[in-house]
Amino acid sequence: IVSQFEEVARQQRRSLAPLSDDLKLLHSGLDSLSFALVVARLEDALGYDPFDSAEVVQFPVTFGDFVQLYENHPQ
């Protein structure tokens, strides 16, 4: 997940804040297009999009929340 954030930030020429569990996504340096790219790439790599499910998913506020969406997915 970290490498996808870093790669998208580099390709979108965005300045990425140091990633930590408590970093608010709004302060990460990525915009909505960048987040969409991260989610699409993670879906390609992991075969899972937490935002495209029958379950109601609360949008993550922090980087740690974002990571948990993927960690909590049953393999």
Coordinates of C-alpha atoms in Angstrom, one line a residue:
I1 CA 0.0 0.0 0.0
V2 CA 2.8 2.4 0.9
S3 CA 4.6 1.7 -2.4
Q4 CA 1.4 2.5 -4.3
F5 CA 0.9 5.8 -2.5
E6 CA 4.5 6.7 -3.2
E7 CA 4.3 5.7 -6.9
V8 CA 1.1 7.5 -7.6
A9 CA 2.4 10.6 -5.8
R10 CA 5.6 10.5 -7.9
Q11 CA 3.6 10.0 -11.2
Q12 CA 1.1 12.7 -10.3
R13 CA 3.9 15.1 -9.2
R14 CA 2.4 15.4 -5.8
S15 CA 4.4 16.0 -2.6
L16 CA 3.5 13.1 -0.3
A17 CA 3.6 13.6 3.4
P18 CA 5.4 11.0 5.5
L19 CA 3.0 8.1 5.9
S20 CA 2.0 7.1 9.4
D21 CA -1.1 5.5 10.8
D22 CA -2.4 8.8 12.2
L23 CA -1.8 10.9 9.1
K24 CA -5.1 12.4 7.9
L25 CA -5.6 11.5 4.3
L26 CA -6.6 15.1 3.6
H27 CA -3.1 16.1 4.6
S28 CA -1.3 13.3 2.7
G29 CA -0.6 15.5 -0.4
L30 CA -2.8 13.3 -2.7
D31 CA -6.0 14.5 -4.3
S32 CA -9.1 12.6 -5.2
L33 CA -7.7 11.5 -8.6
S34 CA -4.6 10.2 -6.9
F35 CA -6.7 8.2 -4.3
A36 CA -8.7 6.7 -7.2
L37 CA -5.5 5.6 -8.9
V38 CA -4.2 4.0 -5.6
V39 CA -7.4 2.1 -5.1
A40 CA -7.5 0.9 -8.8
R41 CA -3.9 -0.2 -8.6
L42 CA -4.5 -2.0 -5.3
E43 CA -7.5 -3.7 -6.9
D44 CA -5.3 -4.9 -9.8
A45 CA -2.6 -6.2 -7.4
L46 CA -4.9 -7.7 -4.7
G47 CA -8.1 -8.4 -6.5
Y48 CA -10.1 -6.4 -4.0
D49 CA -11.7 -3.0 -3.9
P50 CA -13.2 -2.2 -0.4
F51 CA -15.3 0.6 -1.9
D52 CA -17.0 -1.8 -4.4
S53 CA -18.8 -4.2 -2.1
A54 CA -22.3 -4.8 -0.8
E55 CA -21.2 -3.8 2.7
V56 CA -21.4 -0.1 3.7
V57 CA -17.9 1.2 4.0
Q58 CA -17.1 4.3 5.8
F59 CA -14.5 6.3 3.9
P60 CA -11.2 6.2 5.9
V61 CA -10.0 9.4 7.6
T62 CA -6.4 8.4 8.3
F63 CA -3.8 6.4 6.4
G64 CA -4.1 3.7 9.2
D65 CA -7.9 3.5 8.5
F66 CA -7.1 3.1 4.8
V67 CA -4.7 0.3 5.4
Q68 CA -7.2 -1.5 7.7
L69 CA -9.7 -1.6 4.9
Y70 CA -7.3 -4.0 3.1
E71 CA -6.0 -5.8 6.2
N72 CA -9.5 -6.6 7.4
H73 CA -10.5 -8.2 4.1
P74 CA -10.8 -12.0 4.3
Q75 CA -8.2 -13.7 2.1

